PDB file of C-alpha atoms and ligand atoms in Angstrom:
ATOM      1  CA  MET A   1       1.221 -85.337  16.500  1.00 70.00           C
ATOM      2  CA  GLU A   2       2.279 -86.938  13.221  1.00 90.00           C
ATOM      3  CA  PHE A   3       4.065 -83.849  11.947  1.00 95.00           C
ATOM      4  CA  LEU A   4       6.115 -83.499  15.131  1.00 91.00           C
ATOM      5  CA  ASP A   5       6.943 -87.202  15.048  1.00 93.00           C
ATOM      6  CA  ASN A   6       8.298 -86.950  11.517  1.00 95.00           C
ATOM      7  CA  TYR A   7      10.833 -84.199  12.072  1.00 93.00           C
ATOM      8  CA  ASN A   8      13.495 -83.481  14.623  1.00 91.00           C
ATOM      9  CA  PHE A   9      13.315 -79.925  15.931  1.00 90.00           C
ATOM     10  CA  GLU A  10      15.975 -80.449  18.553  1.00 88.00           C
ATOM     11  CA  ASN A  11      18.571 -78.352  16.759  1.00 87.00           C
ATOM     12  CA  LEU A  12      16.217 -75.433  16.334  1.00 89.00           C
ATOM     13  CA  SER A  13      17.286 -72.848  18.838  1.00 89.00           C
ATOM     14  CA  ASN A  14      17.348 -69.151  19.400  1.00 92.00           C
ATOM     15  CA  GLU A  15      20.940 -68.000  19.800  1.00 90.00           C
ATOM     16  CA  ALA A  16      19.670 -64.700  21.176  1.00 94.00           C
ATOM     17  CA  GLU A  17      18.856 -66.648  24.341  1.00 95.00           C
ATOM     18  CA  ARG A  18      22.503 -67.452  25.016  1.00 94.00           C
ATOM     19  CA  ILE A  19      23.583 -63.883  24.209  1.00 94.00           C
ATOM     20  CA  VAL A  20      20.891 -62.302  26.410  1.00 97.00           C
ATOM     21  CA  ILE A  21      21.698 -64.617  29.329  1.00 98.00           C
ATOM     22  CA  ASP A  22      25.427 -63.807  29.039  1.00 97.00           C
ATOM     23  CA  GLU A  23      24.677 -60.091  28.959  1.00 98.00           C
ATOM     24  CA  LEU A  24      22.220 -60.374  31.867  1.00 98.00           C
ATOM     25  CA  GLY A  25      24.880 -62.078  33.975  1.00 98.00           C
ATOM     26  CA  ARG A  26      27.384 -59.400  33.065  1.00 98.00           C
ATOM     27  CA  GLN A  27      25.053 -56.485  33.859  1.00 98.00           C
ATOM     28  CA  LEU A  28      23.756 -58.035  37.097  1.00 98.00           C
ATOM     29  CA  SER A  29      27.236 -58.609  38.435  1.00 97.00           C
ATOM     30  CA  ALA A  30      28.023 -54.943  37.804  1.00 97.00           C
ATOM     31  CA  TYR A  31      24.648 -53.728  39.143  1.00 96.00           C
ATOM     32  CA  ARG A  32      25.174 -51.832  42.388  1.00 95.00           C
ATOM     33  CA  VAL A  33      21.556 -51.008  43.277  1.00 93.00           C
ATOM     34  CA  PRO A  34      20.110 -53.704  45.581  1.00 94.00           C
ATOM     35  CA  ILE A  35      17.460 -55.628  43.671  1.00 96.00           C
ATOM     36  CA  CYS A  36      15.806 -59.034  43.970  1.00 97.00           C
ATOM     37  CA  ARG A  37      17.881 -61.694  42.244  1.00 97.00           C
ATOM     38  CA  CYS A  38      15.616 -64.674  42.921  1.00 98.00           C
ATOM     39  CA  ASN A  39      15.164 -67.223  40.150  1.00 97.00           C
ATOM     40  CA  ASP A  40      11.713 -65.878  39.191  1.00 97.00           C
ATOM     41  CA  CYS A  41      12.968 -62.318  38.773  1.00 98.00           C
ATOM     42  CA  VAL A  42      16.109 -63.239  36.856  1.00 98.00           C
ATOM     43  CA  VAL A  43      14.221 -65.541  34.469  1.00 98.00           C
ATOM     44  CA  ASP A  44      11.583 -62.802  34.052  1.00 98.00           C
ATOM     45  CA  MET A  45      14.355 -60.363  33.120  1.00 98.00           C
ATOM     46  CA  ALA A  46      15.694 -62.785  30.525  1.00 98.00           C
ATOM     47  CA  ALA A  47      12.219 -63.322  29.047  1.00 98.00           C
ATOM     48  CA  MET A  48      11.482 -59.612  28.913  1.00 98.00           C
ATOM     49  CA  ALA A  49      14.820 -58.798  27.301  1.00 98.00           C
ATOM     50  CA  LEU A  50      14.357 -61.594  24.754  1.00 98.00           C
ATOM     51  CA  ASN A  51      10.941 -60.249  23.788  1.00 98.00           C
ATOM     52  CA  GLY A  52      12.601 -56.936  23.027  1.00 97.00           C
ATOM     53  CA  VAL A  53      15.251 -58.162  20.603  1.00 96.00           C
ATOM     54  CA  LYS A  54      15.274 -59.762  17.194  1.00 94.00           C
ATOM     55  CA  PRO A  55      15.495 -63.552  17.510  1.00 94.00           C
ATOM     56  CA  LEU A  56      18.526 -65.329  16.053  1.00 90.00           C
ATOM     57  CA  TYR A  57      17.253 -68.754  15.172  1.00 89.00           C
ATOM     58  CA  ARG A  58      19.499 -71.400  13.781  1.00 85.00           C
ATOM     59  CA  SER A  59      18.431 -74.777  12.489  1.00 84.00           C
ATOM     60  CA  SER A  60      21.675 -76.688  12.844  1.00 78.00           C
ATOM     61  CA  LEU A  61      25.139 -76.427  14.323  1.00 70.00           C
ATOM     62  CA  LEU A  62      26.263 -75.018  10.988  1.00 67.00           C
ATOM     63  CA  GLY A  63      23.767 -72.224  11.496  1.00 64.00           C
ATOM     64  CA  THR A  64      25.788 -71.105  14.469  1.00 63.00           C
ATOM     65  CA  LEU A  65      28.381 -69.682  12.097  1.00 61.00           C
ATOM     66  CA  TYR A  66      25.765 -67.501  10.488  1.00 62.00           C
ATOM     67  CA  THR A  67      24.165 -66.358  13.732  1.00 64.00           C
ATOM     68  CA  GLY A  68      27.638 -65.898  15.206  1.00 65.00           C
ATOM     69  CA  ALA A  69      28.325 -63.291  12.535  1.00 67.00           C
ATOM     70  CA  ALA A  70      24.985 -61.580  13.191  1.00 69.00           C
ATOM     71  CA  ALA A  71      25.715 -61.588  16.908  1.00 64.00           C
ATOM     72  CA  GLU A  72      28.965 -59.717  16.333  1.00 71.00           C
ATOM     73  CA  ASP A  73      27.100 -56.976  14.557  1.00 80.00           C
ATOM     74  CA  LYS A  74      27.542 -53.774  16.611  1.00 85.00           C
ATOM     75  CA  GLY A  75      23.921 -52.745  16.280  1.00 91.00           C
ATOM     76  CA  TYR A  76      22.745 -56.101  17.532  1.00 93.00           C
ATOM     77  CA  SER A  77      25.005 -56.010  20.603  1.00 92.00           C
ATOM     78  CA  LYS A  78      23.756 -52.520  21.393  1.00 95.00           C
ATOM     79  CA  ALA A  79      20.139 -53.664  21.101  1.00 96.00           C
ATOM     80  CA  ILE A  80      20.832 -56.588  23.459  1.00 96.00           C
ATOM     81  CA  GLU A  81      22.531 -54.307  25.982  1.00 97.00           C
ATOM     82  CA  LYS A  82      19.609 -51.892  25.912  1.00 98.00           C
ATOM     83  CA  ALA A  83      16.939 -54.596  26.175  1.00 98.00           C
ATOM     84  CA  VAL A  84      18.714 -56.244  29.129  1.00 98.00           C
ATOM     85  CA  LYS A  85      19.172 -52.931  30.943  1.00 98.00           C
ATOM     86  CA  LEU A  86      15.491 -52.077  30.491  1.00 98.00           C
ATOM     87  CA  ALA A  87      14.391 -55.553  31.616  1.00 98.00           C
ATOM     88  CA  ILE A  88      16.468 -55.343  34.824  1.00 98.00           C
ATOM     89  CA  GLU A  89      14.951 -51.945  35.631  1.00 97.00           C
ATOM     90  CA  LYS A  90      11.373 -52.985  34.856  1.00 97.00           C
ATOM     91  CA  VAL A  91      11.412 -56.308  36.713  1.00 98.00           C
ATOM     92  CA  SER A  92      13.227 -54.910  39.751  1.00 97.00           C
ATOM     93  CA  LEU A  93      10.701 -52.067  40.044  1.00 96.00           C
ATOM     94  CA  ASN A  94       7.766 -54.412  39.583  1.00 95.00           C
ATOM     95  CA  PRO A  95       8.668 -58.004  40.536  1.00 95.00           C
ATOM     96  CA  GLY A  96       6.211 -60.777  39.720  1.00 92.00           C
ATOM     97  CA  HIS A  97       5.955 -61.645  43.433  1.00 94.00           C
ATOM     98  CA  ALA A  98       5.095 -59.761  46.632  1.00 81.00           C
TER      99      ALA A  98
HETATM  100 ZN1  LIG B   1      12.396 -61.928  42.979  1.00 90.63          ZN
END
C-alpha cells in the first residue's frame, strides 16, 4: 500500500462520466417507450455507455479546461449520444434483474 499512501489520486477523474450521466438523463427524460428506470438499470446504462466511449481523464482541476475543450468536440458529443442511446436500448431489452 506504500505507493497509494505516497500519492493523492483524489483529483484523478474521468470527465466522460459527468458527460455520459448528463446525456443519459437528457435521453431518458425524452424516452417515450416504457422501460425500467430502477437504480440498477440506470447505473448499468451509464456503465455500458462509458465502456463504449473514449475516457476523458484529468489529473487536476486545471485539467478540466483541457477536457472541457475535448468534450465540446462535435465528434465526441456524437459518440456519447450514440453510446448512451445504445446502452438504453440494450439494458432495457435485457435488464440485469428478473
Ligand atoms: Zn431495472
